[in-house]
Short mmCIF file of N, CA and C in Angstrom, two decimals:
data_model
loop_
_atom_site.label_atom_id
_atom_site.label_comp_id
_atom_site.label_asym_id
_atom_site.label_seq_id
_atom_site.Cartn_x
_atom_site.Cartn_y
_atom_site.Cartn_z
N ALA A 1 94.42 55.40 95.14
CA ALA A 1 94.64 56.74 94.61
C ALA A 1 95.13 56.65 93.16
N LEU A 2 96.00 55.69 92.89
CA LEU A 2 96.52 55.53 91.53
C LEU A 2 95.41 55.12 90.58
N ASP A 3 94.51 54.24 91.04
CA ASP A 3 93.38 53.83 90.20
C ASP A 3 92.49 55.02 89.85
N GLU A 4 92.28 55.88 90.83
CA GLU A 4 91.45 57.06 90.59
C GLU A 4 92.11 57.99 89.56
N LEU A 5 93.40 58.18 89.69
CA LEU A 5 94.12 59.00 88.72
C LEU A 5 94.06 58.37 87.33
N TRP A 6 94.15 57.04 87.27
CA TRP A 6 94.07 56.34 85.99
C TRP A 6 92.68 56.49 85.38
N GLU A 7 91.64 56.35 86.20
CA GLU A 7 90.26 56.50 85.71
C GLU A 7 90.00 57.90 85.19
N ARG A 8 90.60 58.89 85.80
CA ARG A 8 90.43 60.28 85.36
C ARG A 8 91.39 60.64 84.22
N ARG A 9 92.16 59.68 83.79
CA ARG A 9 93.11 59.83 82.68
C ARG A 9 94.18 60.89 82.95
N ILE A 10 94.53 60.99 84.21
CA ILE A 10 95.62 61.88 84.59
C ILE A 10 96.95 61.15 84.42
N VAL A 11 96.93 59.85 84.74
CA VAL A 11 98.09 59.00 84.50
C VAL A 11 97.68 57.88 83.56
N ARG A 12 98.69 57.28 82.92
CA ARG A 12 98.43 56.16 82.03
C ARG A 12 99.47 55.08 82.28
N GLU A 13 99.10 53.85 81.97
CA GLU A 13 100.04 52.75 82.11
C GLU A 13 101.05 52.80 80.98
N GLN A 14 102.28 52.44 81.30
CA GLN A 14 103.32 52.34 80.29
C GLN A 14 103.33 50.90 79.79
N ASN A 15 102.97 50.68 78.54
CA ASN A 15 102.89 49.34 77.99
C ASN A 15 104.22 48.76 77.59
N ASP A 16 105.23 49.60 77.39
CA ASP A 16 106.52 49.12 76.92
C ASP A 16 107.41 48.59 78.04
N SER A 17 106.90 48.57 79.24
CA SER A 17 107.70 48.15 80.37
C SER A 17 107.31 46.76 80.84
N ALA A 18 108.29 46.00 81.30
CA ALA A 18 108.02 44.66 81.82
C ALA A 18 107.40 44.74 83.21
N THR A 19 107.62 45.84 83.90
CA THR A 19 107.04 46.04 85.22
C THR A 19 105.89 47.03 85.11
N GLU A 20 105.11 47.10 86.16
CA GLU A 20 104.01 48.07 86.16
C GLU A 20 104.59 49.46 86.33
N ALA A 21 104.32 50.31 85.36
CA ALA A 21 104.82 51.67 85.41
C ALA A 21 103.73 52.60 84.91
N TYR A 22 103.73 53.79 85.47
CA TYR A 22 102.75 54.80 85.09
C TYR A 22 103.47 56.10 84.77
N ASP A 23 102.83 56.90 83.94
CA ASP A 23 103.35 58.21 83.60
C ASP A 23 102.16 59.15 83.46
N PHE A 24 102.42 60.43 83.60
CA PHE A 24 101.36 61.41 83.42
C PHE A 24 100.92 61.41 81.97
N SER A 25 99.64 61.65 81.76
CA SER A 25 99.11 61.62 80.40
C SER A 25 99.51 62.86 79.60
N HIS A 26 99.98 63.90 80.30
CA HIS A 26 100.40 65.11 79.61
C HIS A 26 101.55 65.75 80.40
N ASP A 27 102.51 66.32 79.68
CA ASP A 27 103.67 66.93 80.34
C ASP A 27 103.28 68.09 81.24
N LYS A 28 102.25 68.82 80.88
CA LYS A 28 101.80 69.96 81.70
C LYS A 28 101.28 69.48 83.05
N LEU A 29 100.64 68.32 83.09
CA LEU A 29 100.18 67.76 84.36
C LEU A 29 101.37 67.42 85.26
N ARG A 30 102.38 66.78 84.68
CA ARG A 30 103.59 66.45 85.43
C ARG A 30 104.23 67.72 85.97
N GLU A 31 104.33 68.73 85.13
CA GLU A 31 104.95 70.00 85.52
C GLU A 31 104.17 70.66 86.66
N GLN A 32 102.85 70.63 86.58
CA GLN A 32 102.01 71.24 87.62
C GLN A 32 102.19 70.52 88.96
N VAL A 33 102.19 69.21 88.91
CA VAL A 33 102.37 68.44 90.15
C VAL A 33 103.74 68.73 90.73
N TYR A 34 104.76 68.75 89.88
CA TYR A 34 106.12 68.98 90.35
C TYR A 34 106.26 70.36 90.99
N THR A 35 105.72 71.38 90.36
CA THR A 35 105.86 72.74 90.91
C THR A 35 105.00 72.94 92.15
N SER A 36 103.98 72.11 92.34
CA SER A 36 103.15 72.25 93.53
C SER A 36 103.81 71.66 94.77
N LEU A 37 104.85 70.87 94.59
CA LEU A 37 105.57 70.29 95.72
C LEU A 37 106.48 71.33 96.36
N SER A 38 106.65 71.22 97.65
CA SER A 38 107.60 72.11 98.32
C SER A 38 109.02 71.67 97.96
N PRO A 39 109.99 72.58 98.08
CA PRO A 39 111.37 72.19 97.78
C PRO A 39 111.83 70.97 98.60
N ALA A 40 111.44 70.89 99.84
CA ALA A 40 111.82 69.75 100.68
C ALA A 40 111.21 68.46 100.14
N GLN A 41 109.95 68.51 99.71
CA GLN A 41 109.31 67.32 99.15
C GLN A 41 110.00 66.90 97.85
N ARG A 42 110.35 67.87 97.01
CA ARG A 42 111.04 67.54 95.76
C ARG A 42 112.37 66.86 96.03
N ARG A 43 113.13 67.42 96.98
CA ARG A 43 114.43 66.81 97.31
C ARG A 43 114.25 65.38 97.82
N LEU A 44 113.25 65.18 98.67
CA LEU A 44 112.98 63.85 99.21
C LEU A 44 112.62 62.87 98.09
N LEU A 45 111.75 63.30 97.18
CA LEU A 45 111.35 62.42 96.08
C LEU A 45 112.52 62.11 95.15
N HIS A 46 113.35 63.11 94.86
CA HIS A 46 114.52 62.86 94.02
C HIS A 46 115.49 61.88 94.71
N ARG A 47 115.65 62.03 96.01
CA ARG A 47 116.51 61.11 96.75
C ARG A 47 115.95 59.69 96.68
N ARG A 48 114.64 59.55 96.81
CA ARG A 48 114.01 58.22 96.73
C ARG A 48 114.12 57.62 95.34
N VAL A 49 113.97 58.44 94.31
CA VAL A 49 114.10 57.94 92.93
C VAL A 49 115.53 57.47 92.68
N ALA A 50 116.51 58.24 93.14
CA ALA A 50 117.91 57.83 92.97
C ALA A 50 118.17 56.50 93.68
N ALA A 51 117.66 56.35 94.88
CA ALA A 51 117.84 55.10 95.62
C ALA A 51 117.15 53.95 94.92
N ALA A 52 115.94 54.21 94.39
CA ALA A 52 115.22 53.15 93.68
C ALA A 52 115.96 52.74 92.42
N LEU A 53 116.48 53.70 91.66
CA LEU A 53 117.24 53.37 90.45
C LEU A 53 118.49 52.57 90.79
N LYS A 54 119.16 52.93 91.87
CA LYS A 54 120.34 52.17 92.28
C LYS A 54 119.98 50.73 92.62
N THR A 55 118.84 50.55 93.25
CA THR A 55 118.41 49.20 93.63
C THR A 55 117.99 48.39 92.42
N VAL A 56 117.17 48.97 91.57
CA VAL A 56 116.65 48.25 90.41
C VAL A 56 117.77 47.88 89.44
N TYR A 57 118.72 48.79 89.26
CA TYR A 57 119.81 48.57 88.31
C TYR A 57 121.13 48.27 89.03
N ALA A 58 121.05 47.57 90.14
CA ALA A 58 122.25 47.28 90.94
C ALA A 58 123.30 46.51 90.15
N GLU A 59 122.87 45.66 89.22
CA GLU A 59 123.81 44.84 88.45
C GLU A 59 124.63 45.66 87.45
N ASP A 60 124.01 46.65 86.82
CA ASP A 60 124.71 47.45 85.82
C ASP A 60 124.08 48.84 85.77
N GLN A 61 124.76 49.79 86.38
CA GLN A 61 124.23 51.15 86.48
C GLN A 61 124.82 52.09 85.43
N ARG A 62 125.68 51.57 84.54
CA ARG A 62 126.36 52.46 83.60
C ARG A 62 125.38 53.25 82.74
N GLU A 63 124.33 52.59 82.23
CA GLU A 63 123.42 53.27 81.32
C GLU A 63 122.55 54.31 82.01
N ILE A 64 122.29 54.14 83.29
CA ILE A 64 121.42 55.09 83.97
C ILE A 64 122.14 55.92 85.02
N SER A 65 123.47 55.83 85.05
CA SER A 65 124.22 56.57 86.07
C SER A 65 124.01 58.09 85.95
N GLY A 66 123.81 58.58 84.74
CA GLY A 66 123.52 60.00 84.57
C GLY A 66 122.19 60.39 85.19
N GLN A 67 121.20 59.51 85.08
CA GLN A 67 119.90 59.76 85.70
C GLN A 67 120.01 59.74 87.22
N ILE A 68 120.75 58.77 87.75
CA ILE A 68 120.95 58.70 89.20
C ILE A 68 121.64 59.98 89.68
N ALA A 69 122.67 60.41 88.95
CA ALA A 69 123.39 61.62 89.33
C ALA A 69 122.48 62.84 89.32
N ALA A 70 121.66 62.97 88.29
CA ALA A 70 120.76 64.12 88.20
C ALA A 70 119.76 64.13 89.36
N HIS A 71 119.26 62.97 89.73
CA HIS A 71 118.33 62.91 90.87
C HIS A 71 119.04 63.25 92.18
N TYR A 72 120.26 62.77 92.36
CA TYR A 72 121.02 63.14 93.56
C TYR A 72 121.30 64.64 93.58
N GLU A 73 121.62 65.20 92.42
CA GLU A 73 121.87 66.65 92.37
C GLU A 73 120.61 67.42 92.75
N ARG A 74 119.48 67.04 92.18
CA ARG A 74 118.22 67.72 92.50
C ARG A 74 117.80 67.49 93.95
N ALA A 75 118.28 66.41 94.55
CA ALA A 75 117.99 66.14 95.96
C ALA A 75 118.91 66.93 96.88
N GLY A 76 119.89 67.60 96.29
CA GLY A 76 120.84 68.37 97.09
C GLY A 76 121.95 67.51 97.66
N GLN A 77 122.10 66.30 97.18
CA GLN A 77 123.15 65.39 97.65
C GLN A 77 124.29 65.38 96.63
N PHE A 78 125.06 66.44 96.66
CA PHE A 78 126.08 66.66 95.65
C PHE A 78 127.23 65.66 95.74
N THR A 79 127.59 65.27 96.96
CA THR A 79 128.69 64.31 97.09
C THR A 79 128.30 62.94 96.53
N GLU A 80 127.02 62.62 96.50
CA GLU A 80 126.56 61.38 95.89
C GLU A 80 126.44 61.52 94.38
N ALA A 81 126.14 62.72 93.90
CA ALA A 81 125.94 62.95 92.47
C ALA A 81 127.25 62.88 91.69
N VAL A 82 128.33 63.39 92.25
CA VAL A 82 129.60 63.47 91.52
C VAL A 82 130.09 62.11 91.01
N PRO A 83 130.14 61.07 91.85
CA PRO A 83 130.62 59.77 91.31
C PRO A 83 129.74 59.20 90.20
N TYR A 84 128.44 59.48 90.27
CA TYR A 84 127.55 58.97 89.22
C TYR A 84 127.70 59.76 87.93
N TYR A 85 127.92 61.08 88.03
CA TYR A 85 128.23 61.84 86.82
C TYR A 85 129.55 61.35 86.22
N LEU A 86 130.52 61.07 87.08
CA LEU A 86 131.79 60.53 86.60
C LEU A 86 131.57 59.21 85.87
N GLN A 87 130.80 58.31 86.47
CA GLN A 87 130.53 57.02 85.84
C GLN A 87 129.84 57.21 84.49
N ALA A 88 128.87 58.13 84.42
CA ALA A 88 128.17 58.39 83.16
C ALA A 88 129.12 58.95 82.11
N GLY A 89 130.00 59.86 82.52
CA GLY A 89 130.95 60.45 81.58
C GLY A 89 131.95 59.45 81.05
N VAL A 90 132.45 58.61 81.91
CA VAL A 90 133.42 57.59 81.49
C VAL A 90 132.75 56.59 80.55
N ALA A 91 131.53 56.17 80.90
CA ALA A 91 130.81 55.22 80.04
C ALA A 91 130.57 55.83 78.66
N ALA A 92 130.18 57.10 78.60
CA ALA A 92 129.93 57.76 77.32
C ALA A 92 131.22 57.92 76.52
N SER A 93 132.32 58.26 77.19
CA SER A 93 133.58 58.45 76.46
C SER A 93 134.10 57.14 75.89
N ARG A 94 133.79 56.03 76.51
CA ARG A 94 134.25 54.73 76.00
C ARG A 94 133.62 54.38 74.66
N ILE A 95 132.44 54.92 74.40
CA ILE A 95 131.78 54.66 73.11
C ILE A 95 131.86 55.90 72.22
N TYR A 96 132.76 56.81 72.56
CA TYR A 96 133.01 58.02 71.78
C TYR A 96 131.78 58.92 71.67
N ALA A 97 130.91 58.87 72.68
CA ALA A 97 129.78 59.80 72.77
C ALA A 97 130.30 61.02 73.54
N ASN A 98 131.17 61.78 72.87
CA ASN A 98 131.90 62.85 73.55
C ASN A 98 131.01 63.97 74.07
N ALA A 99 129.93 64.30 73.38
CA ALA A 99 129.04 65.35 73.86
C ALA A 99 128.40 64.94 75.18
N GLU A 100 127.94 63.69 75.26
CA GLU A 100 127.34 63.19 76.49
C GLU A 100 128.38 63.10 77.60
N ALA A 101 129.58 62.66 77.23
CA ALA A 101 130.66 62.56 78.21
C ALA A 101 131.00 63.94 78.77
N LEU A 102 131.12 64.92 77.89
CA LEU A 102 131.43 66.27 78.35
C LEU A 102 130.33 66.81 79.27
N HIS A 103 129.08 66.58 78.89
CA HIS A 103 127.97 67.07 79.72
C HIS A 103 128.06 66.49 81.13
N ALA A 104 128.22 65.19 81.24
CA ALA A 104 128.26 64.54 82.55
C ALA A 104 129.49 64.99 83.35
N LEU A 105 130.65 65.01 82.70
CA LEU A 105 131.87 65.36 83.42
C LEU A 105 131.90 66.84 83.79
N GLU A 106 131.35 67.70 82.95
CA GLU A 106 131.29 69.12 83.30
C GLU A 106 130.32 69.36 84.44
N ARG A 107 129.23 68.59 84.52
CA ARG A 107 128.32 68.68 85.68
C ARG A 107 129.05 68.28 86.95
N ALA A 108 129.81 67.17 86.87
CA ALA A 108 130.57 66.72 88.03
C ALA A 108 131.58 67.79 88.45
N ALA A 109 132.28 68.37 87.48
CA ALA A 109 133.27 69.40 87.79
C ALA A 109 132.60 70.64 88.38
N ALA A 110 131.45 71.02 87.85
CA ALA A 110 130.73 72.18 88.39
C ALA A 110 130.31 71.94 89.84
N LEU A 111 129.87 70.74 90.14
CA LEU A 111 129.51 70.42 91.52
C LEU A 111 130.74 70.45 92.42
N LEU A 112 131.85 69.95 91.91
CA LEU A 112 133.09 70.01 92.69
C LEU A 112 133.48 71.45 92.98
N GLU A 113 133.34 72.31 91.99
CA GLU A 113 133.74 73.71 92.15
C GLU A 113 132.82 74.47 93.10
N THR A 114 131.52 74.23 93.00
CA THR A 114 130.59 75.04 93.78
C THR A 114 130.29 74.47 95.16
N HIS A 115 130.42 73.17 95.34
CA HIS A 115 130.00 72.57 96.60
C HIS A 115 131.11 71.87 97.37
N ALA A 116 132.31 71.88 96.85
CA ALA A 116 133.39 71.15 97.50
C ALA A 116 134.25 72.07 98.34
N SER A 117 133.66 72.57 99.40
CA SER A 117 134.42 73.35 100.36
C SER A 117 134.08 72.84 101.75
N GLY A 118 135.00 72.95 102.65
CA GLY A 118 134.76 72.54 104.02
C GLY A 118 134.39 71.07 104.15
N VAL A 119 133.24 70.81 104.77
CA VAL A 119 132.78 69.45 105.04
C VAL A 119 132.55 68.69 103.74
N ALA A 120 131.97 69.34 102.74
CA ALA A 120 131.70 68.66 101.47
C ALA A 120 133.00 68.20 100.81
N ARG A 121 134.03 69.01 100.90
CA ARG A 121 135.32 68.62 100.29
C ARG A 121 135.90 67.41 101.03
N GLN A 122 135.71 67.36 102.32
CA GLN A 122 136.19 66.22 103.09
C GLN A 122 135.40 64.96 102.77
N ALA A 123 134.11 65.11 102.44
CA ALA A 123 133.26 63.95 102.12
C ALA A 123 133.62 63.36 100.76
N LEU A 124 134.13 64.19 99.85
CA LEU A 124 134.54 63.70 98.54
C LEU A 124 135.99 63.26 98.60
N SER A 125 136.27 62.14 98.03
CA SER A 125 137.66 61.69 98.01
C SER A 125 138.42 62.46 96.93
N TRP A 126 139.70 62.70 97.20
CA TRP A 126 140.51 63.37 96.20
C TRP A 126 140.64 62.49 94.97
N GLU A 127 140.56 61.16 95.15
CA GLU A 127 140.64 60.25 94.01
C GLU A 127 139.46 60.45 93.06
N THR A 128 138.27 60.69 93.62
CA THR A 128 137.09 60.93 92.77
C THR A 128 137.27 62.22 91.99
N ALA A 129 137.68 63.28 92.68
CA ALA A 129 137.88 64.57 92.01
C ALA A 129 138.97 64.45 90.94
N LEU A 130 140.05 63.76 91.26
CA LEU A 130 141.12 63.55 90.29
C LEU A 130 140.58 62.83 89.06
N SER A 131 139.78 61.80 89.27
CA SER A 131 139.21 61.03 88.16
C SER A 131 138.30 61.90 87.30
N VAL A 132 137.51 62.77 87.94
CA VAL A 132 136.62 63.66 87.18
C VAL A 132 137.44 64.55 86.25
N TYR A 133 138.43 65.23 86.80
CA TYR A 133 139.20 66.18 86.00
C TYR A 133 140.09 65.49 84.96
N GLU A 134 140.62 64.33 85.31
CA GLU A 134 141.41 63.59 84.32
C GLU A 134 140.53 63.12 83.17
N ALA A 135 139.36 62.58 83.49
CA ALA A 135 138.45 62.11 82.43
C ALA A 135 138.00 63.28 81.57
N LEU A 136 137.73 64.42 82.19
CA LEU A 136 137.34 65.61 81.44
C LEU A 136 138.47 66.05 80.52
N GLY A 137 139.69 66.07 81.04
CA GLY A 137 140.85 66.42 80.21
C GLY A 137 141.05 65.45 79.07
N ASP A 138 140.84 64.16 79.36
CA ASP A 138 141.00 63.14 78.31
C ASP A 138 140.01 63.35 77.17
N VAL A 139 138.76 63.72 77.49
CA VAL A 139 137.75 63.96 76.46
C VAL A 139 138.12 65.21 75.66
N PHE A 140 138.54 66.26 76.35
CA PHE A 140 138.97 67.47 75.64
C PHE A 140 140.16 67.17 74.73
N LEU A 141 141.08 66.35 75.19
CA LEU A 141 142.23 65.98 74.36
C LEU A 141 141.77 65.24 73.11
N GLU A 142 140.83 64.32 73.28
CA GLU A 142 140.29 63.57 72.14
C GLU A 142 139.65 64.51 71.13
N LEU A 143 139.05 65.59 71.61
CA LEU A 143 138.39 66.56 70.73
C LEU A 143 139.35 67.62 70.17
N GLY A 144 140.60 67.58 70.61
CA GLY A 144 141.58 68.55 70.12
C GLY A 144 141.45 69.92 70.77
N LYS A 145 140.82 69.99 71.92
CA LYS A 145 140.66 71.25 72.66
C LYS A 145 141.75 71.31 73.73
N TYR A 146 142.93 71.71 73.31
CA TYR A 146 144.11 71.57 74.15
C TYR A 146 144.14 72.54 75.33
N ASP A 147 143.62 73.76 75.16
CA ASP A 147 143.58 74.69 76.29
C ASP A 147 142.69 74.14 77.40
N GLN A 148 141.50 73.66 77.02
CA GLN A 148 140.60 73.08 78.02
C GLN A 148 141.19 71.80 78.63
N THR A 149 141.93 71.06 77.80
CA THR A 149 142.60 69.85 78.31
C THR A 149 143.54 70.22 79.44
N ARG A 150 144.41 71.18 79.18
CA ARG A 150 145.38 71.58 80.20
C ARG A 150 144.70 72.15 81.43
N GLN A 151 143.63 72.93 81.23
CA GLN A 151 142.91 73.49 82.38
C GLN A 151 142.31 72.39 83.25
N ALA A 152 141.74 71.37 82.62
CA ALA A 152 141.15 70.27 83.38
C ALA A 152 142.24 69.54 84.18
N TYR A 153 143.37 69.28 83.53
CA TYR A 153 144.46 68.59 84.23
C TYR A 153 145.02 69.46 85.37
N GLN A 154 145.10 70.78 85.14
CA GLN A 154 145.56 71.68 86.21
C GLN A 154 144.60 71.65 87.40
N ARG A 155 143.30 71.59 87.12
CA ARG A 155 142.32 71.48 88.22
C ARG A 155 142.52 70.17 88.97
N ALA A 156 142.86 69.11 88.25
CA ALA A 156 143.12 67.82 88.91
C ALA A 156 144.27 67.96 89.90
N MET A 157 145.29 68.71 89.51
CA MET A 157 146.46 68.90 90.38
C MET A 157 146.09 69.56 91.70
N THR A 158 145.08 70.44 91.70
CA THR A 158 144.71 71.14 92.93
C THR A 158 144.08 70.22 93.96
N TRP A 159 143.59 69.07 93.54
CA TRP A 159 142.97 68.12 94.47
C TRP A 159 143.97 67.12 95.03
N LEU A 160 145.16 67.05 94.47
CA LEU A 160 146.12 66.03 94.89
C LEU A 160 146.78 66.39 96.22
N PRO A 161 146.80 65.44 97.14
CA PRO A 161 147.55 65.69 98.37
C PRO A 161 149.05 65.63 98.07
N VAL A 162 149.83 66.17 98.95
CA VAL A 162 151.27 66.26 98.76
C VAL A 162 151.90 64.89 98.54
N GLN A 163 151.42 63.88 99.24
CA GLN A 163 152.03 62.55 99.17
C GLN A 163 151.63 61.76 97.92
N ALA A 164 150.78 62.26 97.07
CA ALA A 164 150.32 61.53 95.87
C ALA A 164 151.28 61.76 94.71
N ASN A 165 152.49 61.32 94.88
CA ASN A 165 153.55 61.58 93.88
C ASN A 165 153.29 60.88 92.55
N LEU A 166 152.85 59.65 92.58
CA LEU A 166 152.60 58.91 91.34
C LEU A 166 151.49 59.57 90.52
N GLN A 167 150.40 59.94 91.18
CA GLN A 167 149.29 60.60 90.49
C GLN A 167 149.71 61.97 89.97
N ARG A 168 150.50 62.69 90.76
CA ARG A 168 150.99 64.01 90.33
C ARG A 168 151.85 63.86 89.07
N ALA A 169 152.71 62.85 89.04
CA ALA A 169 153.56 62.63 87.87
C ALA A 169 152.72 62.27 86.65
N ARG A 170 151.68 61.44 86.83
CA ARG A 170 150.82 61.06 85.71
C ARG A 170 150.11 62.28 85.13
N VAL A 171 149.57 63.13 86.00
CA VAL A 171 148.84 64.31 85.52
C VAL A 171 149.80 65.28 84.83
N GLN A 172 151.01 65.45 85.38
CA GLN A 172 151.99 66.32 84.73
C GLN A 172 152.38 65.77 83.36
N TRP A 173 152.49 64.45 83.25
CA TRP A 173 152.78 63.83 81.95
C TRP A 173 151.65 64.14 80.97
N LYS A 174 150.40 64.08 81.44
CA LYS A 174 149.26 64.38 80.56
C LYS A 174 149.26 65.84 80.14
N ILE A 175 149.66 66.72 81.04
CA ILE A 175 149.76 68.14 80.68
C ILE A 175 150.82 68.32 79.59
N GLY A 176 151.95 67.68 79.76
CA GLY A 176 153.01 67.74 78.75
C GLY A 176 152.55 67.17 77.42
N LYS A 177 151.80 66.08 77.47
CA LYS A 177 151.26 65.46 76.26
C LYS A 177 150.32 66.44 75.54
N ALA A 178 149.50 67.16 76.29
CA ALA A 178 148.60 68.14 75.68
C ALA A 178 149.38 69.28 75.04
N TRP A 179 150.47 69.74 75.70
CA TRP A 179 151.32 70.78 75.10
C TRP A 179 151.95 70.26 73.82
N ASN A 180 152.37 69.00 73.84
CA ASN A 180 153.01 68.41 72.67
C ASN A 180 152.04 68.35 71.49
N TYR A 181 150.82 67.94 71.72
CA TYR A 181 149.83 67.87 70.64
C TYR A 181 149.46 69.25 70.12
N ASP A 182 149.56 70.25 70.98
CA ASP A 182 149.19 71.61 70.60
C ASP A 182 150.32 72.31 69.84
N SER A 183 151.50 71.73 69.85
CA SER A 183 152.64 72.36 69.18
C SER A 183 152.73 71.89 67.73
N ASN A 184 153.76 72.32 67.05
CA ASN A 184 154.00 71.91 65.65
C ASN A 184 154.90 70.68 65.59
N ASN A 185 154.92 69.90 66.63
CA ASN A 185 155.79 68.72 66.70
C ASN A 185 155.38 67.73 65.62
N PRO A 186 156.29 67.30 64.74
CA PRO A 186 155.96 66.35 63.67
C PRO A 186 155.56 64.98 64.19
N GLN A 187 155.90 64.64 65.43
CA GLN A 187 155.48 63.36 66.01
C GLN A 187 153.99 63.30 66.25
N ASN A 188 153.31 64.44 66.20
CA ASN A 188 151.87 64.50 66.46
C ASN A 188 151.04 63.90 65.33
N ALA A 189 151.65 63.58 64.22
CA ALA A 189 150.90 63.02 63.07
C ALA A 189 150.26 61.70 63.44
N ASN A 190 150.78 61.01 64.46
CA ASN A 190 150.19 59.74 64.89
C ASN A 190 148.93 59.92 65.71
N HIS A 191 148.72 61.09 66.25
CA HIS A 191 147.53 61.34 67.08
C HIS A 191 146.33 61.67 66.20
N VAL A 192 145.24 60.96 66.44
CA VAL A 192 144.01 61.21 65.67
C VAL A 192 142.99 61.83 66.57
#
């Protein structure tokens, strides 16, 4: 079937790849095929692509974790998507790619907000949610967006169980740090 598609010039070989890879010869063809699939078929294919990416890049998934997350999200597997968006956001923030970090972390936070109720909330660890909101707050702090910083840290607090005293203290310290940077405190001159 692939040979027939290649002969009809519907797909083409990707020459820049070390493995055999194919792509549609035109974006409109890809779009048509995608829209012709049923929602269940699309979710299944996205789930398979995410699994394949995890397998192929098992050694180092940092660079493609955002792609894995997006495929899990499109597959409707939100609890699997959140940790990969977190990984993508943290990796981007480490190289000061703050726009990419914000995009990934805000996607993770949006999934937490819209899909983390009942069974889904139980499937997600509070540690993952805490990491998402802390990383998001850290990026906002780096950008000097102190209101958003405090809001992200406050959202982190809502995920903490009562017994997580150390984590609660750390997040409260970060909230205080954000208030300090937002004030006219002369000690803030050291913060860049």
